[in-house]
mmCIF file of C-alpha atoms and ligand atoms in Angstrom:
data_model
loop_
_atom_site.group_PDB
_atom_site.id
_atom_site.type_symbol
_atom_site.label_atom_id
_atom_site.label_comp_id
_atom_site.label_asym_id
_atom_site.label_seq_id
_atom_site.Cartn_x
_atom_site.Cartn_y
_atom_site.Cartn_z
ATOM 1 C CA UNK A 1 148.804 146.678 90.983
ATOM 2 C CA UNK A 2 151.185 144.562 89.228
ATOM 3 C CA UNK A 3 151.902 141.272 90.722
ATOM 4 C CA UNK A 4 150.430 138.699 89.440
ATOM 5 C CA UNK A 5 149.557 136.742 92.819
ATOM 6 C CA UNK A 6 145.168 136.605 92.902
ATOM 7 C CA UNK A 7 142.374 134.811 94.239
ATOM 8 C CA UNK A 8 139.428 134.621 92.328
ATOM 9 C CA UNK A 9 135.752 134.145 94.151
ATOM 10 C CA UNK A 10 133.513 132.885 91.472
ATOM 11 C CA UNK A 11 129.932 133.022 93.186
ATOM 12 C CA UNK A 12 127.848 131.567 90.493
ATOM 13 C CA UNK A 13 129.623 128.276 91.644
ATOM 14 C CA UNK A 14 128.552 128.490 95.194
ATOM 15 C CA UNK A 15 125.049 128.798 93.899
ATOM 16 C CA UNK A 16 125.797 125.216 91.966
ATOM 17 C CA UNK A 17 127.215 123.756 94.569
ATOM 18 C CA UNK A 18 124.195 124.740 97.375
ATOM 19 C CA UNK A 19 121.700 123.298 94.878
ATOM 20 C CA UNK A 20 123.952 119.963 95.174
ATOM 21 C CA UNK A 21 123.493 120.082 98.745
ATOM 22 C CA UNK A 22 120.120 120.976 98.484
ATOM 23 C CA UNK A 23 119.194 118.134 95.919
ATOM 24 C CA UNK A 24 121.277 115.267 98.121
ATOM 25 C CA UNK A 25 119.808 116.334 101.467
ATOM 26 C CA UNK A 26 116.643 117.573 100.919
ATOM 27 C CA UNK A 27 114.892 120.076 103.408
ATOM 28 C CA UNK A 28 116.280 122.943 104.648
ATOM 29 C CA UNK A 29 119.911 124.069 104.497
ATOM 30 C CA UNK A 30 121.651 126.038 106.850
ATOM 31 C CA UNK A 31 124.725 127.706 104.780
ATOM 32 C CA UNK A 32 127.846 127.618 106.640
ATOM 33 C CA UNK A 33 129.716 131.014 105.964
ATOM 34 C CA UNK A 34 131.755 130.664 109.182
ATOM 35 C CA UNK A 35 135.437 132.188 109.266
ATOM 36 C CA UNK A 36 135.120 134.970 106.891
ATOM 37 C CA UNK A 37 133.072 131.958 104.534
ATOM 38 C CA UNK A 38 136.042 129.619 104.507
ATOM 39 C CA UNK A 39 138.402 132.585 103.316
ATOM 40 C CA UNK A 40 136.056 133.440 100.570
ATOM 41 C CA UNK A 41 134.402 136.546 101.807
ATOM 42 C CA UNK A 42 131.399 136.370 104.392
ATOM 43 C CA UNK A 43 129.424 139.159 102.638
ATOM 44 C CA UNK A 44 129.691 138.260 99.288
ATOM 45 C CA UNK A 45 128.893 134.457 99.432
ATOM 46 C CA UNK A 46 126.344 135.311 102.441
ATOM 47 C CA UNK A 47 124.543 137.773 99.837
ATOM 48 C CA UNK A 48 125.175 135.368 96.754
ATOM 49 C CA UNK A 49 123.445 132.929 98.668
ATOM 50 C CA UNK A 50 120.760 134.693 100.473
ATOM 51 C CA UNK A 51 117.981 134.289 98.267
ATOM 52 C CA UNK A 52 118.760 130.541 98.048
ATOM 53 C CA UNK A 53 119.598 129.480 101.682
ATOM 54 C CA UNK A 54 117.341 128.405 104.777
ATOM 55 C CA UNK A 55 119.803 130.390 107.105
ATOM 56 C CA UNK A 56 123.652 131.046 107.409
ATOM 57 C CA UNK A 57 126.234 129.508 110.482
ATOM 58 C CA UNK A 58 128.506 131.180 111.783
ATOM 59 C CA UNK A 59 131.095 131.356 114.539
ATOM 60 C CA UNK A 60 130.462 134.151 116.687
ATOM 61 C CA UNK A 61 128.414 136.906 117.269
ATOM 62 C CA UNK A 62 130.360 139.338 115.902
ATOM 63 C CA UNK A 63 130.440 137.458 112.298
ATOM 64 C CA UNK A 64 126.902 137.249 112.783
ATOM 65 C CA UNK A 65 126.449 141.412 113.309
ATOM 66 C CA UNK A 66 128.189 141.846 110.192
ATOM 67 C CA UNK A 67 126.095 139.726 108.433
ATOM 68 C CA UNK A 68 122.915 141.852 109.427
ATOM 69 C CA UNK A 69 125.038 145.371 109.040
ATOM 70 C CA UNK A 70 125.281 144.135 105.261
ATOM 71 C CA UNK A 71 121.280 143.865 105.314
ATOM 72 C CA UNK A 72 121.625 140.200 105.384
ATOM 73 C CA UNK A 73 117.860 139.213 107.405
ATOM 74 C CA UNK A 74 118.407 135.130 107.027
ATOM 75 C CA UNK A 75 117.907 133.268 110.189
ATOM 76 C CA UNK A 76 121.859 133.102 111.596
ATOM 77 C CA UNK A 77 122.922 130.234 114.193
ATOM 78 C CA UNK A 78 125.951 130.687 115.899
ATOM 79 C CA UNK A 79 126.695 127.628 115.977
ATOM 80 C CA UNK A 80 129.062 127.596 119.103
ATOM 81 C CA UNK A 81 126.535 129.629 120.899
ATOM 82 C CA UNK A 82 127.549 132.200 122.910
ATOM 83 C CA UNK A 83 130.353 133.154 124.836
ATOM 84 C CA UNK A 84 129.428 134.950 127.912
ATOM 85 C CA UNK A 85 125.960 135.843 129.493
ATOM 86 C CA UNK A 86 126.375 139.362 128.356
ATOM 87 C CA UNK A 87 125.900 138.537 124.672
ATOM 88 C CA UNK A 88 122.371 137.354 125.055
ATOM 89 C CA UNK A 89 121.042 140.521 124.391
ATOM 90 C CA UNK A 90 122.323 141.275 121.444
ATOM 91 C CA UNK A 91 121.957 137.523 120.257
ATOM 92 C CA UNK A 92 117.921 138.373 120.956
ATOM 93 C CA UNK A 93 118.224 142.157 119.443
ATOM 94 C CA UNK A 94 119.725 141.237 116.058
ATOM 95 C CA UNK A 95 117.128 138.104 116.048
ATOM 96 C CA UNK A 96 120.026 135.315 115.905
ATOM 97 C CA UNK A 97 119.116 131.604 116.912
ATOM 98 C CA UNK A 98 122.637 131.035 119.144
ATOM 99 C CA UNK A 99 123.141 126.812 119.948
ATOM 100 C CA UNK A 100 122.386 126.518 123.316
ATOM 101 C CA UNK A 101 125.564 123.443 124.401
ATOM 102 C CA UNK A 102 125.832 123.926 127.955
ATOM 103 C CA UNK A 103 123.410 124.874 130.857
ATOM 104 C CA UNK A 104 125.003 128.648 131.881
ATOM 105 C CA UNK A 105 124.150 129.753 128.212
ATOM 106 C CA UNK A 106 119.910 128.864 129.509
ATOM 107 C CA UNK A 107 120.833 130.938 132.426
ATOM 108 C CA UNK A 108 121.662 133.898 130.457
ATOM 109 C CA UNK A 109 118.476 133.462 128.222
ATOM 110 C CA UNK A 110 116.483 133.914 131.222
ATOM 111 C CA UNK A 111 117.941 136.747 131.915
ATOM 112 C CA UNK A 112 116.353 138.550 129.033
ATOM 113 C CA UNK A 113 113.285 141.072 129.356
ATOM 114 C CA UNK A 114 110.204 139.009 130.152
ATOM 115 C CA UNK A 115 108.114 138.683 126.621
ATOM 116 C CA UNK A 116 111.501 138.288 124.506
ATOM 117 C CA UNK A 117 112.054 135.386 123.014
ATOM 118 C CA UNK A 118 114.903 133.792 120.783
ATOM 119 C CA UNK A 119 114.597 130.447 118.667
ATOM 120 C CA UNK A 120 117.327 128.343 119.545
ATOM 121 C CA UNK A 121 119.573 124.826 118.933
ATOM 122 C CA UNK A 122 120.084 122.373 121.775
ATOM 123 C CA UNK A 123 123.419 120.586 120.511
ATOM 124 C CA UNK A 124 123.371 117.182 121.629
ATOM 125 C CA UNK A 125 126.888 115.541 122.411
ATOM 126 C CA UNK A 126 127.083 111.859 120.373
ATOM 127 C CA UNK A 127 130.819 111.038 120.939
ATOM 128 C CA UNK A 128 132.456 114.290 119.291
ATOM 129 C CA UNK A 129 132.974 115.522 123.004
ATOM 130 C CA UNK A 130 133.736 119.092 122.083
ATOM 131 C CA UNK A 131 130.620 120.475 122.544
ATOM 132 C CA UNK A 132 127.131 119.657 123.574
ATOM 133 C CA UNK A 133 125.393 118.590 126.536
ATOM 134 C CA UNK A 134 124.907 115.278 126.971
ATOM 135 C CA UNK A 135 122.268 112.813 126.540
ATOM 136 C CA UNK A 136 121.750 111.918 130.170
ATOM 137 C CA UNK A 137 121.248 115.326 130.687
ATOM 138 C CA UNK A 138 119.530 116.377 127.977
ATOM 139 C CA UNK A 139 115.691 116.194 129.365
ATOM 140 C CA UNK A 140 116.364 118.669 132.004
ATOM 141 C CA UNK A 141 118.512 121.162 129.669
ATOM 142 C CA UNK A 142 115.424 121.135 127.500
ATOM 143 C CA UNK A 143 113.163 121.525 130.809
ATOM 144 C CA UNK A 144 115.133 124.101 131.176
ATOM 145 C CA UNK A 145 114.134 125.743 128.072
ATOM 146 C CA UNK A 146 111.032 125.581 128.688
ATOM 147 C CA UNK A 147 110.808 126.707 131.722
ATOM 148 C CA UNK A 148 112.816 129.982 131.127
ATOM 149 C CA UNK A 149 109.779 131.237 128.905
ATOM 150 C CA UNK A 150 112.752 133.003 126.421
ATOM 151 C CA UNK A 151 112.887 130.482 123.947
ATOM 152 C CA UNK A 152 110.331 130.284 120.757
ATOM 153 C CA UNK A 153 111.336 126.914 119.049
ATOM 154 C CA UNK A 154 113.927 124.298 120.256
ATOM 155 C CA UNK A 155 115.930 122.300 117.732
ATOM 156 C CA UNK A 156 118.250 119.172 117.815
ATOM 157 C CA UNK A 157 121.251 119.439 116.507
ATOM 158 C CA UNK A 158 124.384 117.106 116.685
ATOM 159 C CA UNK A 159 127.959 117.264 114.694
ATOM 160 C CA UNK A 160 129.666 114.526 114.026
ATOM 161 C CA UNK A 161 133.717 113.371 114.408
ATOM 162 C CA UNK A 162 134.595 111.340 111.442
ATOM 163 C CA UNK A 163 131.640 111.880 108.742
ATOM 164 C CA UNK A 164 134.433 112.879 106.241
ATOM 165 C CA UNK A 165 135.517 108.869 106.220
ATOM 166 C CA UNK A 166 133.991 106.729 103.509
ATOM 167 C CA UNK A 167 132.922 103.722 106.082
ATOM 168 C CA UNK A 168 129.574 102.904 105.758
ATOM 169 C CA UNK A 169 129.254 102.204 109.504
ATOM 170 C CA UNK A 170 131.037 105.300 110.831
ATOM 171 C CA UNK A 171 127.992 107.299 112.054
ATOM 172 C CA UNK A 172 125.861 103.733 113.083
ATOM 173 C CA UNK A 173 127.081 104.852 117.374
ATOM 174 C CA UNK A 174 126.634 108.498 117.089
ATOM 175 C CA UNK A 175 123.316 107.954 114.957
ATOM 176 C CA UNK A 176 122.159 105.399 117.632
ATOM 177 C CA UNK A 177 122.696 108.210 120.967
ATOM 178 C CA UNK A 178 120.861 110.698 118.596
ATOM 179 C CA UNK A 179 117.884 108.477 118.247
ATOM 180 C CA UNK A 180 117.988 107.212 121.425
ATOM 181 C CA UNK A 181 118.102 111.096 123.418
ATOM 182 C CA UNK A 182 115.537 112.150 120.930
ATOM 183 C CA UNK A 183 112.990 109.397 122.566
ATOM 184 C CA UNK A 184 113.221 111.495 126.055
ATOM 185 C CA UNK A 185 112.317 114.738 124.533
ATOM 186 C CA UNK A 186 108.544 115.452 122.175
ATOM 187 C CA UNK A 187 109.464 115.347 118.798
ATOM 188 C CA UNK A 188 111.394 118.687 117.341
ATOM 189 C CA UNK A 189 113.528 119.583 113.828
ATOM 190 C CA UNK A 190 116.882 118.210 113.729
ATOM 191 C CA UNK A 191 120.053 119.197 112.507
ATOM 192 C CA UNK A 192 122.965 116.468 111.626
ATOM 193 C CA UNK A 193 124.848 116.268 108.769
ATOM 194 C CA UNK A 194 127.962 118.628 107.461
ATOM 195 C CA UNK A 195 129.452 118.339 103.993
ATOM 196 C CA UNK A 196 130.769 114.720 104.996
ATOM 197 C CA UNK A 197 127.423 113.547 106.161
ATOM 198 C CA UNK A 198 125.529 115.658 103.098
ATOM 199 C CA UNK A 199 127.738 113.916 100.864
ATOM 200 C CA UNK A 200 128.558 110.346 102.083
ATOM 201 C CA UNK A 201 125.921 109.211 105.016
ATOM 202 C CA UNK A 202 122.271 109.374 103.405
ATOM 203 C CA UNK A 203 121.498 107.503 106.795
ATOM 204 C CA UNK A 204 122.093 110.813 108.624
ATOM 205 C CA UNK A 205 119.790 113.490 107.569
ATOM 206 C CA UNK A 206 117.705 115.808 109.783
ATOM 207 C CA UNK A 207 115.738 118.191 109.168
ATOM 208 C CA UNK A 208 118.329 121.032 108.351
ATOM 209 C CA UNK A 209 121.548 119.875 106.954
ATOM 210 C CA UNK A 210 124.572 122.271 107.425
ATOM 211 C CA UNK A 211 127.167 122.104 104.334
ATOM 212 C CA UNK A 212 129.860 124.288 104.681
ATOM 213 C CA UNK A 213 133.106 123.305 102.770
ATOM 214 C CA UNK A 214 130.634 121.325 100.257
ATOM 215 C CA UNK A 215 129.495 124.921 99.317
ATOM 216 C CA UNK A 216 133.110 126.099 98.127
ATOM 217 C CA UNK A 217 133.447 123.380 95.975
ATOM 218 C CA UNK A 218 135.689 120.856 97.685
ATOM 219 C CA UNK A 219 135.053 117.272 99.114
ATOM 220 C CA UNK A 220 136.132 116.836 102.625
ATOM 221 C CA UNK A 221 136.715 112.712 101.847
ATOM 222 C CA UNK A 222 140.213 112.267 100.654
ATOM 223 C CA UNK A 223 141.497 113.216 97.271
ATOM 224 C CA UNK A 224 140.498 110.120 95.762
ATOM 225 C CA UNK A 225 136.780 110.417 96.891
ATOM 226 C CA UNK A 226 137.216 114.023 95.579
ATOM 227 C CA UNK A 227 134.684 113.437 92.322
ATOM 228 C CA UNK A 228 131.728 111.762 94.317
ATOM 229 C CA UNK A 229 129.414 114.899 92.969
ATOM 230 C CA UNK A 230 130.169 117.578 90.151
ATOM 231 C CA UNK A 231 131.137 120.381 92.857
ATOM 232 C CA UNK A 232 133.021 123.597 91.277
ATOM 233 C CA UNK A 233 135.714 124.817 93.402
ATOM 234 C CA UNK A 234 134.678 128.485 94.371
ATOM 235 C CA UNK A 235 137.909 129.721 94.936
ATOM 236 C CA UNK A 236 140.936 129.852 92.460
ATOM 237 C CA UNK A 237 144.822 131.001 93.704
ATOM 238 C CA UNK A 238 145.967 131.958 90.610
ATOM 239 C CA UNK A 239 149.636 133.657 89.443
ATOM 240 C CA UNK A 240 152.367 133.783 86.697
ATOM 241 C CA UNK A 241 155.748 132.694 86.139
ATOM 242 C CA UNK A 242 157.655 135.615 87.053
ATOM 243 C CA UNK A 243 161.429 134.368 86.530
ATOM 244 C CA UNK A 244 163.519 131.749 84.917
ATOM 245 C CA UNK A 245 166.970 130.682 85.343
ATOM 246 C CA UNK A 246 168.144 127.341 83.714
ATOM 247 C CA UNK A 247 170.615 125.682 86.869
ATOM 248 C CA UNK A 248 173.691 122.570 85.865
ATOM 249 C CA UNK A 249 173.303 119.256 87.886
ATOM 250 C CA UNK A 250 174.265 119.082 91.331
ATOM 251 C CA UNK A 251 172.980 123.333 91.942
ATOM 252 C CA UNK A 252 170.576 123.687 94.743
ATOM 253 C CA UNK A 253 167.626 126.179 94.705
ATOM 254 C CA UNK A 254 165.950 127.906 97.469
ATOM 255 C CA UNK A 255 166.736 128.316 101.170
ATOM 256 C CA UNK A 256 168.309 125.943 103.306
ATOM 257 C CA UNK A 257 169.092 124.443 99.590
ATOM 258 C CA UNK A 258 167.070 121.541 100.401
ATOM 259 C CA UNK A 259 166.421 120.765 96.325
ATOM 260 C CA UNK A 260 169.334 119.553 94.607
ATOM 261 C CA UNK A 261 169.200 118.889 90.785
ATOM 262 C CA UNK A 262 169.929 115.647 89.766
ATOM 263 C CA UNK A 263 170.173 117.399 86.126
ATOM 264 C CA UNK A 264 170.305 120.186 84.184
ATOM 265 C CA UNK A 265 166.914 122.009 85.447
ATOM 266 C CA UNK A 266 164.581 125.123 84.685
ATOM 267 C CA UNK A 267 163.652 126.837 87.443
ATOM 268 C CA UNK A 268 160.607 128.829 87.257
ATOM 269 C CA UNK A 269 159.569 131.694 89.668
ATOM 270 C CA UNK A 270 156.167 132.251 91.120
ATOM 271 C CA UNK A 271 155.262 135.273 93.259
ATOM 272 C CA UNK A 272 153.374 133.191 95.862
ATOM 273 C CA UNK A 273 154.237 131.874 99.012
ATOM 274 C CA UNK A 274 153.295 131.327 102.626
ATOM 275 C CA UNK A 275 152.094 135.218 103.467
ATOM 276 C CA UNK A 276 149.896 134.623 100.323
ATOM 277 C CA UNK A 277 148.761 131.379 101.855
ATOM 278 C CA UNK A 278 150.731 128.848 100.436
ATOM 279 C CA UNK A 279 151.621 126.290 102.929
ATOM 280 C CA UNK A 280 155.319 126.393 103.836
ATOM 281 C CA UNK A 281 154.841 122.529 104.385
ATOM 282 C CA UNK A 282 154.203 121.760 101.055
ATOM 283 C CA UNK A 283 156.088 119.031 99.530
ATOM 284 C CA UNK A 284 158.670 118.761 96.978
ATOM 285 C CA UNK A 285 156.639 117.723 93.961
ATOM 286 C CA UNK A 286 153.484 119.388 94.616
ATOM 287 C CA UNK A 287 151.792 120.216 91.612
ATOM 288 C CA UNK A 288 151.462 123.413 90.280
ATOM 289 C CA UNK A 289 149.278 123.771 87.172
ATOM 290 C CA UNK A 290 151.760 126.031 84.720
ATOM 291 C CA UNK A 291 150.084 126.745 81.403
ATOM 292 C CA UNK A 292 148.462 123.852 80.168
ATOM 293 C CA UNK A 293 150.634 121.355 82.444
ATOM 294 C CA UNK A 294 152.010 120.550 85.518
ATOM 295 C CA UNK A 295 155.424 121.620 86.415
ATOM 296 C CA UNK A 296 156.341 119.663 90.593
ATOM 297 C CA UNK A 297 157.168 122.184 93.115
ATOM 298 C CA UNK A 298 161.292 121.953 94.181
ATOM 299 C CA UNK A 299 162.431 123.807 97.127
ATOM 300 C CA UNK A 300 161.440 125.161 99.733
ATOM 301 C CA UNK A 301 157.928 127.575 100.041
ATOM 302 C CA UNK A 302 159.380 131.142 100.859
ATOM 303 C CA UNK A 303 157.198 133.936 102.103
ATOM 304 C CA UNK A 304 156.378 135.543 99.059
ATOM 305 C CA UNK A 305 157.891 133.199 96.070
ATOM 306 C CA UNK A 306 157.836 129.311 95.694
ATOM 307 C CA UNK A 307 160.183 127.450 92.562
ATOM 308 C CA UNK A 308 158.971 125.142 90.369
ATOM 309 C CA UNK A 309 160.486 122.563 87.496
ATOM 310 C CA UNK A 310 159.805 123.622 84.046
ATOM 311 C CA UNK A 311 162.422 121.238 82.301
ATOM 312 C CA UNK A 312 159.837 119.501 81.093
ATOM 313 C CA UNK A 313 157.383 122.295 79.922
ATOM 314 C CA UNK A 314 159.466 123.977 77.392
ATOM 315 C CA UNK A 315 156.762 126.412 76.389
ATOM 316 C CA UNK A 316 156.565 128.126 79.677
ATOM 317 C CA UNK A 317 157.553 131.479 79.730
ATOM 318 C CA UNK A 318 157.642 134.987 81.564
ATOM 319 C CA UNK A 319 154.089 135.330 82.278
ATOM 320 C CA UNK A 320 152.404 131.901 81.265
ATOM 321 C CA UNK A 321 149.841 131.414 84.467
ATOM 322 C CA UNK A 322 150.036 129.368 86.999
ATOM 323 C CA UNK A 323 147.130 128.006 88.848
ATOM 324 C CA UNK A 324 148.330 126.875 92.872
ATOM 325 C CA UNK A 325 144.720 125.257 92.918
ATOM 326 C CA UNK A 326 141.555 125.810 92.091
ATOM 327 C CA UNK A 327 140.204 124.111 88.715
ATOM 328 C CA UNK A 328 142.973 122.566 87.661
ATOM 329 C CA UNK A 329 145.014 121.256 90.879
ATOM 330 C CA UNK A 330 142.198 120.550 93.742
ATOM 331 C CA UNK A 331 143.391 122.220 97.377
ATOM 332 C CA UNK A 332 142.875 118.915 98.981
ATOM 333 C CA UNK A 333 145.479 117.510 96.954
ATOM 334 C CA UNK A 334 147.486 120.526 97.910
ATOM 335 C CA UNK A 335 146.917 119.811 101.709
ATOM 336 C CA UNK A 336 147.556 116.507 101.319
ATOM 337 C CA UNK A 337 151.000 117.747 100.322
ATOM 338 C CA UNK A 338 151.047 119.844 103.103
ATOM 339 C CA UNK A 339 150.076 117.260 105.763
ATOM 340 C CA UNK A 340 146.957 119.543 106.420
ATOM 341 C CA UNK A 341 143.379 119.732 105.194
ATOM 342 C CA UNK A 342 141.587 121.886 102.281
ATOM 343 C CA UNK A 343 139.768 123.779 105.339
ATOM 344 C CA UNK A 344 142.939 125.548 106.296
ATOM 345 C CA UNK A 345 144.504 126.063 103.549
ATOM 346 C CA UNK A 346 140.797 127.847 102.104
ATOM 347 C CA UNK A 347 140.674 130.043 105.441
ATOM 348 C CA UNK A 348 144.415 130.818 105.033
ATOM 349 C CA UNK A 349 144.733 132.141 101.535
ATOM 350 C CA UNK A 350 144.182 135.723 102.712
ATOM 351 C CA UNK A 351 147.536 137.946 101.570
ATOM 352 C CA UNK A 352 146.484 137.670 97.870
ATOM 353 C CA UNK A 353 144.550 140.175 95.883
ATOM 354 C CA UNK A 354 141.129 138.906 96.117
ATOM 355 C CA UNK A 355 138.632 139.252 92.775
ATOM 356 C CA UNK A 356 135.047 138.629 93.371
ATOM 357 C CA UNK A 357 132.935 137.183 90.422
ATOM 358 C CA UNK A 358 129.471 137.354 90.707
ATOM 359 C CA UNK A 359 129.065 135.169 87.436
ATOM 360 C CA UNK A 360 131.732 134.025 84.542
ATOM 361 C CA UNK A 361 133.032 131.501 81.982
ATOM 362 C CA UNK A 362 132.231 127.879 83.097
HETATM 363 C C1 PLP B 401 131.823 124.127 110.500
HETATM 364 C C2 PLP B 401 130.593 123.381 110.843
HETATM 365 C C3 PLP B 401 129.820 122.769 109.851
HETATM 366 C C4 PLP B 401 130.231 122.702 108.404
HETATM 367 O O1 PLP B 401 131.169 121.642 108.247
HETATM 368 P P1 PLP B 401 131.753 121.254 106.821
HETATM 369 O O2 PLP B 401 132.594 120.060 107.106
HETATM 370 O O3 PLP B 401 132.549 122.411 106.357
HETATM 371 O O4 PLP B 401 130.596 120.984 105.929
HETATM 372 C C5 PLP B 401 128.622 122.181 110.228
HETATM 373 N N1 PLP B 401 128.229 122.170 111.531
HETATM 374 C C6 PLP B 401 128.968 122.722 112.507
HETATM 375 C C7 PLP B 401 128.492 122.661 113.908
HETATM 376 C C8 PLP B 401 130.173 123.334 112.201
HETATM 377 O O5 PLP B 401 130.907 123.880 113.187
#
């Protein structure tokens, strides 16, 4: 294959980056390889990271039965539990520890065999309300637990809302309904903190911490708190300048002709665009790293091709490469661009040919 259009997966990065996570929160880490790993490739990060992690997260039982088809025998939490009763079984067959956020899911654990039992996470609900029982309730759900004589170990987890934002006080209410719930029940292993909370809320560890987008390299704070710790970006959307045309003031470029030239302008070609990933609602004047500068993005994102400026990188060519983000241009900046977050655009860059590294040049 020909075009230029790649992603590469570098996986000795993801191994630098979990040591980060390990090294700022301390105990265990639960590895959060939900959504096909953020877009990078469940199996390959989940076995680049097996000998390293405490356990993997992931979204559903059936991302968690590929994980153990692949050999993969680190504890898994599904970390929105189950779905309906009739997934308990397997949950207990395959030996996955499903969060437990809402009082059916304890009536389907009871209706396993007598003499099986499956480690699981209560999820406690401090102000996120998505999921999670609640603290008034909380007691009896762990009663509960108890009680249905299916459950080896019970841990505490929460998530929080807005542990991406750099406010020192931002977790002070959720942290206080954590600590106060955990008073009503005997003291168990807690779970709190995602990348945000890893990175920015020392005041919020547990006893398992649970980075995921940390992992691929990428702050979820906003693009200016992007260097807070030396994290590698995993993932790099690479291409090459596939056409030029040189256009007279006053031309337009692209559909809908939304970019005018105010003067007389190069117009590179790259083969990328939104069925690669690229977000259609990137800006004029995104960056896009061209050889060893950065040319703005003008027009509008097509489906397989965006345009950029070269006027003022005379030494780009046919084939110099382009970088849509990785080292050079961080995705977050991208998203910003886009009015969307690095998250999406990571699980959306799927079209491209994909290039798995398991190590390579710094
Ligand atoms: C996705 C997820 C995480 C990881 O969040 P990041 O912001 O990517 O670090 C942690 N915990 C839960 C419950 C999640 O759903």
């Amino acid at each position: 294959m020909t075009r230029p259009t790649c992603i590469h997966i570098h996986l000795d990065r993801l191994a630098h980056n979990f040591h980060i996570a390990r090294r700022l929160h301390g105990g265990r880490i639960l590895a959060v390889i939900k959504a096909n790993a953020y877009g990078h490739g469940d199996i390959a990060c989940a076995q680049a990271l097996a000998p390293l992690a405490d356990g993997f997260g992931v979204a559903s039982l059936q991302e968690a039965v590929r994980l153990r088809a692949a050999g993969i025998d680190n504890p898994v939490v599904l970390l929105e539990g189950i779905f309906a009763a009739a997934e308990m079984e397997a949950v207990a067959s395959h030996g996955l520890t499903p969060v437990i956020h809402d009082i059916w899911q304890i009536d389907a654990l009871r209706q396993l065999p007598a003499g099986t039992t499956v480690p699981v996470w209560l999820k406690l609900d401090t102000g996120m309300h998505r999921l999670g029982v609640l603290p008034d309730v909380l007691p009896q759900a762990y009663e509960a637990l108890k009680r249905s004589g299916r459950v080896s170990d019970v841990t505490l987890m929460t998530h929080f809302a807005n542990a991406d934002l750099p406010d020192a006080r931002i977790l002070d209410e959720p942290m206080r309904r954590f600590r106060d719930a955990q008073q009503s029940l005997p003291p168990l292993p807690t779970s709190l903190g995602n990348s945000g909370a890893i990175l920015g809320h020392p005041e919020a560890r547990g006893d398992w911490g649970r980075p995921g987008l940390m992992l691929y390299g990428v702050d979820p704070g906003a693009p200016a708190l992007a260097s807070r710790q030396p994290l590698r970006p995993v993932m790099r959307f690479v291409s090459e300048i596939s056409a030029l045309r040189t256009i007279s003031a006053g031309e337009s470029v692209g559909y809908g002709s939304r970019f005018k030239a105010a003067r007389t302008t190069r117009v590179g070609v790259v083969p990328c665009g939104y069925a690669d990933g690229y977000p259609r609602s990137a800006g004029e004047g995104t960056p896009v790293a061209v050889g060893g500068g950065i040319a703005p993005l003008i027009g509008c994102v097509s489906m397989d091709m965006i345009t950029v400026d070269l006027t003022d990188l005379p030494e780009a060519g046919l084939g110099t490469p382009v970088e849509l983000w990785g080292d050079r241009i961080a995705v977050s900046e991208v998203a910003s661009r886009a009015g969307t977050v690095a998250y999406e655009l990571l699980c959306q860059a799927r079209r491209a040919d994909i290039r798995v590294h398991s190590s390579g040049p710094a």
